[in-house]
Short mmCIF file of C-alpha atoms and ligand atoms in Angstrom, two decimals:
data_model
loop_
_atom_site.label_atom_id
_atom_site.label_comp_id
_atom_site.label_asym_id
_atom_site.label_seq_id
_atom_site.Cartn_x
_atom_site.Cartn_y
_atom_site.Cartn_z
CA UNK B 460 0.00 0.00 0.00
CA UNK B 461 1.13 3.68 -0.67
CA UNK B 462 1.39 5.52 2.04
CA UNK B 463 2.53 9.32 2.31
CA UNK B 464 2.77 11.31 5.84
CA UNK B 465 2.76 15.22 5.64
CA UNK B 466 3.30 17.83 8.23
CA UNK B 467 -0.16 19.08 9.19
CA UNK B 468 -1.79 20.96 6.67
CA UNK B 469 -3.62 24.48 7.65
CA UNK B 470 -6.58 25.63 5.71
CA UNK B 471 -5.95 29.68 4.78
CA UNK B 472 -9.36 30.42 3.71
CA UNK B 473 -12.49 29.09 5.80
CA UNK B 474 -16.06 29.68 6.50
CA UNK B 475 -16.91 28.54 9.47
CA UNK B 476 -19.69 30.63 10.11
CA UNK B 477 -21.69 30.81 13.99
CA UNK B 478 -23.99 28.93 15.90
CA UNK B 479 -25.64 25.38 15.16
CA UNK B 480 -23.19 25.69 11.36
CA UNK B 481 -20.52 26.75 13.47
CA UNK B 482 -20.62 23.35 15.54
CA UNK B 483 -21.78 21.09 12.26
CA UNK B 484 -18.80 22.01 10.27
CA UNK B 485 -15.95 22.86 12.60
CA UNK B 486 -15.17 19.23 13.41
CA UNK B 487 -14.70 18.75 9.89
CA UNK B 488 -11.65 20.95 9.42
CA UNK B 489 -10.38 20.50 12.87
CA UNK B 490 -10.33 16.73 12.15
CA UNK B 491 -7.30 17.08 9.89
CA UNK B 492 -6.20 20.99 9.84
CA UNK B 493 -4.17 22.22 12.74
CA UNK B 494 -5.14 26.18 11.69
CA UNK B 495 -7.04 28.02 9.55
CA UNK B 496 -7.71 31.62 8.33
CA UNK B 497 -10.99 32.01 9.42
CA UNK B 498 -13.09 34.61 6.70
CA UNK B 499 -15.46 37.67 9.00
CA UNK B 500 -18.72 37.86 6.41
CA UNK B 501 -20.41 36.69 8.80
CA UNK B 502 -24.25 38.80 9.24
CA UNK B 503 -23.20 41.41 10.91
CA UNK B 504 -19.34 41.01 9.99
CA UNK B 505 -16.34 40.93 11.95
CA UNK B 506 -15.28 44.12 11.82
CA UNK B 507 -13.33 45.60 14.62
CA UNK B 508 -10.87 43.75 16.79
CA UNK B 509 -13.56 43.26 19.80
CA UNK B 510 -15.74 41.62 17.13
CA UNK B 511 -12.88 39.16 16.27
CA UNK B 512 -12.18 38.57 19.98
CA UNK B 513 -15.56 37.73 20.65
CA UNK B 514 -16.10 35.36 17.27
CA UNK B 515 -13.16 33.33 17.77
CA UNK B 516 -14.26 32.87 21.38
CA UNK B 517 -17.36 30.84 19.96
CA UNK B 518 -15.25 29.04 17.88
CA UNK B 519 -13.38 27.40 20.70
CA UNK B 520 -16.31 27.02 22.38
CA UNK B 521 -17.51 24.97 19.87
CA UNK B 522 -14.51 23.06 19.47
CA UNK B 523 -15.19 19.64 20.41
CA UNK B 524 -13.74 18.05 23.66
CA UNK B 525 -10.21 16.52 22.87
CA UNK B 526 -10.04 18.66 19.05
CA UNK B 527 -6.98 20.85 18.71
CA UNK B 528 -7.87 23.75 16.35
CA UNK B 529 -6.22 27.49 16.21
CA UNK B 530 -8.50 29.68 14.13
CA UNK B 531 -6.20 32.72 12.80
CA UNK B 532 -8.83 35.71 12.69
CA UNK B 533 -9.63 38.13 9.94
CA UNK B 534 -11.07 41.66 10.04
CA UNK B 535 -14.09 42.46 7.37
CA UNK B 536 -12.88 45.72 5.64
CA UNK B 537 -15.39 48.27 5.18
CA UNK B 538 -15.68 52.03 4.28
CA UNK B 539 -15.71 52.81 8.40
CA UNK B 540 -13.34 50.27 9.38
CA UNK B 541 -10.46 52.27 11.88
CA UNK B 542 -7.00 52.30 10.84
CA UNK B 543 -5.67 52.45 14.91
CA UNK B 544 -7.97 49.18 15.40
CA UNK B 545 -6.76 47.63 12.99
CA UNK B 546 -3.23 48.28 14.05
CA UNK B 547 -4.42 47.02 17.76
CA UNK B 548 -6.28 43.90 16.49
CA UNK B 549 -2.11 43.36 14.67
CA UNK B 550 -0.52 43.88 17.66
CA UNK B 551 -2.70 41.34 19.45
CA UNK B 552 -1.39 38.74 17.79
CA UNK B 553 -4.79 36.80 16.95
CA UNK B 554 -6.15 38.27 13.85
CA UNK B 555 -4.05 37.68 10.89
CA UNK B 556 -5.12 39.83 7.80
CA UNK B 557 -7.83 41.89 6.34
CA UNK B 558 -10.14 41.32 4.08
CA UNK B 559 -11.33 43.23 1.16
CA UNK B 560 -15.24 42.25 0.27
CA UNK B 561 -15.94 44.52 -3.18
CA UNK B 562 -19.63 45.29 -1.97
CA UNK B 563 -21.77 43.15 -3.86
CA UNK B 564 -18.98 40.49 -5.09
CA UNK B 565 -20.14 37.73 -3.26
CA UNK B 566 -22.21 36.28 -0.19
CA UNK B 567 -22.60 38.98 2.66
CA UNK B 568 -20.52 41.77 0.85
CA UNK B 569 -22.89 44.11 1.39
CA UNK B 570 -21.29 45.91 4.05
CA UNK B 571 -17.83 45.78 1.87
CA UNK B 572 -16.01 48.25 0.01
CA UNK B 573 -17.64 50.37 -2.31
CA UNK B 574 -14.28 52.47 -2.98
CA UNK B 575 -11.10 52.07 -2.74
CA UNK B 576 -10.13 56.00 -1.79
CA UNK B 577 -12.22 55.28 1.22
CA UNK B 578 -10.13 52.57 2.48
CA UNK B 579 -6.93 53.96 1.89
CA UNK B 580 -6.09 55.05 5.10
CA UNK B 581 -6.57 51.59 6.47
CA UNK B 582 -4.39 50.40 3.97
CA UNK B 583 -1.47 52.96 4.13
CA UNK B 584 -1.49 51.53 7.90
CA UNK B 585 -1.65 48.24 7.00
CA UNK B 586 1.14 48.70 4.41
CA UNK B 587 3.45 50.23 7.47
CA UNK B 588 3.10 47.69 10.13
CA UNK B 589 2.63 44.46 7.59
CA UNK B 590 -0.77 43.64 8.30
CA UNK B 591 -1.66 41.48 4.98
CA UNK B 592 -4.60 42.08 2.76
CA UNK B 593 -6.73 39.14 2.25
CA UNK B 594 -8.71 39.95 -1.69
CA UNK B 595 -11.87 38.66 -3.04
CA UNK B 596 -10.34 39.42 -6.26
CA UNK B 597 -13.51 40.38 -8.44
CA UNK B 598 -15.03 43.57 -9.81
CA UNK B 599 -18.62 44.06 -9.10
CA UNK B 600 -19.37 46.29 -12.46
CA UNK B 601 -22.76 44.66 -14.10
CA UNK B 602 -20.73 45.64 -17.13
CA UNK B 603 -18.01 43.30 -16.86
CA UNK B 604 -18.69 39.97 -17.62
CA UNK B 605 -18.84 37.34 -14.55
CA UNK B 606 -15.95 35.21 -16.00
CA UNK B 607 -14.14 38.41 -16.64
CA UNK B 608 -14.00 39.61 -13.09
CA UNK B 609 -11.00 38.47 -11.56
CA UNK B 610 -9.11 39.61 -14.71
CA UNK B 611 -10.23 42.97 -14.30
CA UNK B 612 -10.10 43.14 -10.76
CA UNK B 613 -6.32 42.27 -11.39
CA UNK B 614 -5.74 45.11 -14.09
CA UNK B 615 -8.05 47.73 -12.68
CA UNK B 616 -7.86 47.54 -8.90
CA UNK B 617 -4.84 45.50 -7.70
CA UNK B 618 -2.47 46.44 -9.77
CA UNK B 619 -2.50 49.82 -9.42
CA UNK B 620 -3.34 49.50 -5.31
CA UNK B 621 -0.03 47.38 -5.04
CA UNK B 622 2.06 50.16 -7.49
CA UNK B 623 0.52 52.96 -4.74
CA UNK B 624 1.38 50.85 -1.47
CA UNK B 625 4.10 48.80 -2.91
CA UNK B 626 4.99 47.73 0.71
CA UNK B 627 1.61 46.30 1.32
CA UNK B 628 1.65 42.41 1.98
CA UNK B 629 -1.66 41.15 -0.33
CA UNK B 630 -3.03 37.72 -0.43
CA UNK B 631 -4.98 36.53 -3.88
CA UNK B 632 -7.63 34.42 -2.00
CA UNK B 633 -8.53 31.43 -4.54
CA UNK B 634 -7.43 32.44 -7.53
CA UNK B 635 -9.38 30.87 -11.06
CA UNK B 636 -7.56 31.85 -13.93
CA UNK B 637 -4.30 31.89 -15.44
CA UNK B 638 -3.89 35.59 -15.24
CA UNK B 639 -4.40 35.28 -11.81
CA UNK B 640 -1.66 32.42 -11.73
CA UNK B 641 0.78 34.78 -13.56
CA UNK B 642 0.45 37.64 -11.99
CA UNK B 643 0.48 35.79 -8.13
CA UNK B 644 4.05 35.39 -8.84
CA UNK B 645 5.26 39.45 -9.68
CA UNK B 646 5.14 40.24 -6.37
CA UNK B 647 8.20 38.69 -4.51
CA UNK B 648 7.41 37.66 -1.24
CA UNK B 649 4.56 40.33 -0.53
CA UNK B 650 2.34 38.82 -2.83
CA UNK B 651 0.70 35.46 -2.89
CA UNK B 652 -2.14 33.54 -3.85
CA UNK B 653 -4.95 30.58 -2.22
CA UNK B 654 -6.19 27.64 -4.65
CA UNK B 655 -9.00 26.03 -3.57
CA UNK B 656 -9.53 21.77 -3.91
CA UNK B 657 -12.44 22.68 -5.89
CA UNK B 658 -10.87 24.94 -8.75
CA UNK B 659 -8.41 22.14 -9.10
CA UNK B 660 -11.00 19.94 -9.98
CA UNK B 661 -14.07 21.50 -11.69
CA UNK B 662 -14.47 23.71 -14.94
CA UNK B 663 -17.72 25.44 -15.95
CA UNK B 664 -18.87 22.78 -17.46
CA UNK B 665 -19.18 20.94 -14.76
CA UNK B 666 -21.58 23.15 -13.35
CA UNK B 667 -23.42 23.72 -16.61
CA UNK B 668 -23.26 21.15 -19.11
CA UNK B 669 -26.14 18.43 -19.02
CA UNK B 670 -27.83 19.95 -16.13
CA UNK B 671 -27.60 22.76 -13.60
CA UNK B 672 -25.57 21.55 -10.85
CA UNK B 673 -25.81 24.40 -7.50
CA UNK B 674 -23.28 22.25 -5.19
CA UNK B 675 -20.62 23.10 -8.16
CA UNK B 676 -21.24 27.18 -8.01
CA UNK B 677 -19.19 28.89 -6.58
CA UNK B 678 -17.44 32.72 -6.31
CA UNK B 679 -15.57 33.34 -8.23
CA UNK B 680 -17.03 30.72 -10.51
CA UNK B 681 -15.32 27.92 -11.96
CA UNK B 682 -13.75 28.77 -15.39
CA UNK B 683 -12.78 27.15 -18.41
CA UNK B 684 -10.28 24.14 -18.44
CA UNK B 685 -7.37 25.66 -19.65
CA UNK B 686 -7.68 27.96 -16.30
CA UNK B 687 -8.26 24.90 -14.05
CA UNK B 688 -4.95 23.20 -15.99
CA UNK B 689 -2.83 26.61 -15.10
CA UNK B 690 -4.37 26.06 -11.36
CA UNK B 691 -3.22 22.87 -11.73
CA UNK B 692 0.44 23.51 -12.76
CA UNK B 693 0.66 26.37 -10.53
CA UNK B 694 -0.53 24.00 -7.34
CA UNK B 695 1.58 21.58 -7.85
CA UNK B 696 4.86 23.35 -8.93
CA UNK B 697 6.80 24.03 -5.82
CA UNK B 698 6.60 27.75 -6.14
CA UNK B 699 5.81 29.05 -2.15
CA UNK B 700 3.74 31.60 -3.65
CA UNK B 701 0.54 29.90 -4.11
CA UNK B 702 -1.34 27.37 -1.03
CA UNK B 703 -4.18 25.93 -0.16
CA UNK B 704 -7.08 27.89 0.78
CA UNK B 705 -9.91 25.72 0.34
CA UNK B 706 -12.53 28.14 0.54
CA UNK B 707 -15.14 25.40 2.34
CA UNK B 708 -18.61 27.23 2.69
CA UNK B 709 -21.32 25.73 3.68
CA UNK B 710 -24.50 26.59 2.88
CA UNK B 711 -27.95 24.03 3.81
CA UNK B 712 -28.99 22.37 0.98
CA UNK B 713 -32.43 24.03 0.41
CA UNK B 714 -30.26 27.46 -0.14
CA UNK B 715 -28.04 25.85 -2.62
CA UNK B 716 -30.93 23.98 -4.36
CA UNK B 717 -32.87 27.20 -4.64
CA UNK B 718 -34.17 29.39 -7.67
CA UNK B 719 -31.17 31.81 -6.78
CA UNK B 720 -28.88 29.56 -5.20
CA UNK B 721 -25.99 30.71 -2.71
CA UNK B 722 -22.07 30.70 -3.97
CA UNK B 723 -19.69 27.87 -1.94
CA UNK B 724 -18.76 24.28 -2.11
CA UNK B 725 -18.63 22.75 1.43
CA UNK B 726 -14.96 20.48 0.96
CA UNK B 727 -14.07 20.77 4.63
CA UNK B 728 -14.81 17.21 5.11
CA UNK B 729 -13.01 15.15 2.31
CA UNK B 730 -10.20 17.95 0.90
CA UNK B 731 -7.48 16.20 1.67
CA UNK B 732 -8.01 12.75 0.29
CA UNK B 733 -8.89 15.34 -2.84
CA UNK B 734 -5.78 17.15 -2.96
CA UNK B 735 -3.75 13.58 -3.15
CA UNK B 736 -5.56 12.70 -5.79
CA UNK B 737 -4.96 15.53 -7.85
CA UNK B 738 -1.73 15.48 -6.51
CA UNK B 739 -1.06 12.15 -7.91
CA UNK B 740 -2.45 12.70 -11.06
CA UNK B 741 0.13 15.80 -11.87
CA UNK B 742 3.14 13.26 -10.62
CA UNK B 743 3.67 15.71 -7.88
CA UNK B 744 2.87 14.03 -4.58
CA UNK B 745 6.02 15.31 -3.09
CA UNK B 746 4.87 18.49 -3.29
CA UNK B 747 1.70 18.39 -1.60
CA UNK B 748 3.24 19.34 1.53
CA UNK B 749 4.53 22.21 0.80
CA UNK B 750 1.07 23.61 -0.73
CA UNK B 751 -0.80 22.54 1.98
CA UNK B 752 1.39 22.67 5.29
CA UNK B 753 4.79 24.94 4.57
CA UNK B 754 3.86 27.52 1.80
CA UNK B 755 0.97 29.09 4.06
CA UNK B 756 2.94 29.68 7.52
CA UNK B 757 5.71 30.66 5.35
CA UNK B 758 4.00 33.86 3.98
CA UNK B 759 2.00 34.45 7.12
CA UNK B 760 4.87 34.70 9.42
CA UNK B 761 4.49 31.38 11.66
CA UNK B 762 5.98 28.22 12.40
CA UNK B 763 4.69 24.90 10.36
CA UNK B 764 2.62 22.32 12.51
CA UNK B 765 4.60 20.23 14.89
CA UNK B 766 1.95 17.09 14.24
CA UNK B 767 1.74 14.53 11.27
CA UNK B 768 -1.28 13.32 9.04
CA UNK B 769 -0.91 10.11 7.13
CA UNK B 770 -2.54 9.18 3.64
CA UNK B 771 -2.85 5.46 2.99
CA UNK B 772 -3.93 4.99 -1.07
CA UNK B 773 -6.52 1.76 -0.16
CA UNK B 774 -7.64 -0.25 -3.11
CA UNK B 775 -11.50 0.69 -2.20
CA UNK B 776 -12.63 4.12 -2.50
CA UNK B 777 -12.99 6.75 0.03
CA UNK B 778 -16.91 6.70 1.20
CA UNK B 779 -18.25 10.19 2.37
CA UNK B 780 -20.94 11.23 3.72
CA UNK B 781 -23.32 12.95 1.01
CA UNK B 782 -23.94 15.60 3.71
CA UNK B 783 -23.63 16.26 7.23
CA UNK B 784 -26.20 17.23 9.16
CA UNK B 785 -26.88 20.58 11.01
CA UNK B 786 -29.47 22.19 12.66
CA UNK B 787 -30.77 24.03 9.97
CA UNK B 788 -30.56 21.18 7.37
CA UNK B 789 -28.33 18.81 5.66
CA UNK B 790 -25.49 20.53 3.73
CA UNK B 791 -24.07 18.82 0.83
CA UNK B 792 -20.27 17.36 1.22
CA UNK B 793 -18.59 18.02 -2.55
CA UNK B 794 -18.68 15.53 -4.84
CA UNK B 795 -15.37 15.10 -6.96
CA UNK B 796 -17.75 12.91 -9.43
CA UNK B 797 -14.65 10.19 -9.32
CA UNK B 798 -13.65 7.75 -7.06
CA UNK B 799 -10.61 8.71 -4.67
CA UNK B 800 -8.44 6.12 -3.24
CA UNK B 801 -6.43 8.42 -0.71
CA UNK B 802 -7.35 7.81 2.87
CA UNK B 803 -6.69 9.93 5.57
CA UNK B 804 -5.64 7.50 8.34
CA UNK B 805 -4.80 9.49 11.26
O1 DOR D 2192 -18.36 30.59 -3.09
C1 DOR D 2192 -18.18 31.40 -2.20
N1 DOR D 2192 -18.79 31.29 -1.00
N2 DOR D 2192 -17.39 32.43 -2.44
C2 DOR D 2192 -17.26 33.45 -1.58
O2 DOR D 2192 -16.56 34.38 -1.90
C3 DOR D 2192 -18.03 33.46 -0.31
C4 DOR D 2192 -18.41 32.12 0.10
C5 DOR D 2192 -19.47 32.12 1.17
O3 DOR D 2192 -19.30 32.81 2.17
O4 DOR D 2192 -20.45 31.39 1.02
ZN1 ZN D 2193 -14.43 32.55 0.80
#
């Protein structure tokens, strides 16, 4: 049997949400991630450092008994958002980065940024004491077409943010094109970019083609294939610019399966039997740990995990759960639509 053991992996972009979600879905990344970067859009957001305080109190509280998990907090940037609290939430050691919601981009953006010139005192101060900048890298412009977004958002906003605060740290979060894989990389070691399990795996048509298929759509949506192969390469090449970010966001099923169904894919639970697959399939097991375990605390600042996980490749196929079951209803576990032999055994 094929075994491989890897440092334990972190997850750098997570929704865990709060309440009875909160406690459905945290055991699922705490079973195999030791941290995670834990996304604020929650309704109201986490905003100011007291908010962040208070939020990742419930998340420990919700941690189960014997469950080791360190949630690394985030601050929801918006137009009001104070440049010395952000500088004291820093300081404090537990929240991590910032992040930039365009208003309207995605789910609970409302209360994000409507312009930039707003923010940029927040940033300036960010820029000086090396607080990164988590993106949702999209514009929100009717105008621009939807599989356009993050290549415009690239050109139009971060480029010329990161020429005015060239000293500001930024974080791509899941990137979905291959401009976004090329320009990830132009930034030295300020600049750096999430993949998600699912952009490695799905393109648009396997949301669209022969049926509508909601657990598949996401934000930013899937693209076409020759951006999932430059995910791909970029993944799995070494380079410590890009991780994993899985972006796991669950929403109940009867909001997914809905006329106007919410954006996420819920891969908390069975990401990392997915990422060896993929791994495998690019000849590039050997670099799995770095992408998922050394590339991440290596941009943020912080030490890799002291603990191991171990993948056994079993001749039968991993079983999941469809869902998992919450309080407010069932929420659907992805669905690579293969079989995956790459067991998590510890
Ligand atoms: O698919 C997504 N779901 N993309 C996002 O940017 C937000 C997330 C969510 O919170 O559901
Ligand atoms: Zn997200």
């Amino acid at each position: 049997m094929q075994t491989i053991t890897l440092t334990r992996p972190d997850d750098w972009h997570l929704h865990l949400r709060d309440g009875a979600m909160l406690r459905a879905v945290l055991p699922e990344s705490a079973r195999h991630f030791a941290r995670a970067i834990i996304m604020p859009n929650l309704v109201p957001p986490v905003v100011t450092l007291a908010d962040a305080v208070a939020y990742r109190g419930r998340i420990m509280d919700a941690l189960p008994e014997g469950m080791v998990f360190e949630p690394l907090m985030t601050l929801y940037l918006t137009e009001g958002t104070d440049p010395a609290d952000v500088a004291r939430a820093h300081a404090s050691g537990l929240v991590k980065a910032v992040k930039l919601y365009p208003a309207g981009a995605t789910t609970n953006s409302q209360s994000g940024v409507r312009d930039l010139a707003r923010v940029m005192p927040v940033l300036e101060k960010m820029a000086e004491i090396g607080m990164p900048l988590c993106t949702h890298g999209e514009v929100t412009d009717p105008q621009v077409d939807i599989f356009d977004r993050e290549a415009v958002f690239i050109d139009t906003v971060l480029d010329p943010l990161r020429r005015r605060l060239p000293a500001l740290r930024v974080v791509m979060e899941h990137i979905t094109t291959e401009e976004g894989v090329a320009y990830a990389v132009e930034g030295g070691d300020r600049l750096a970019a999430t993949i998600t399990t699912h952009h490695l795996i799905l393109n648009r048509n396997h949301i669209l083609a022969g049926g509508i298929r909601p657990h598949y759509y996401c934000l930013p949506v899937a693209k076409r294939e020759k951006h999932r192969l430059a995910l791909r390469r970029a993944a799995t090449s070494g380079n410590p610019r890009y991780f994993l970010g899985t972006d796991s966001a669950p929403h109940v099923d009867a909001l997914k399966e809905h006329a106007c169904g919410c954006a996420g894919c819920f891969t908390a639970t069975n990401t990392l039997s997915l990422l060896a697959h993929v791994f495998e399939q690019e000849a590039a097991l050997d670099r799995l740990e770095g992408f998922a375990a050394q590339n991440g605390p290596a941009f943020y600042g912080l030490p890799v995990n002291g603990g191991k996980v171990r993948l056994e490749k079993r001749p039968d196929p991993c079983v999941w759960p469809k869902g998992i079951v919450t309080e407010n209803g069932p929420v659907t576990v992805f669905d690579p639509g293969f079989p995956v032999y790459w067991h998590v055994a510890t």
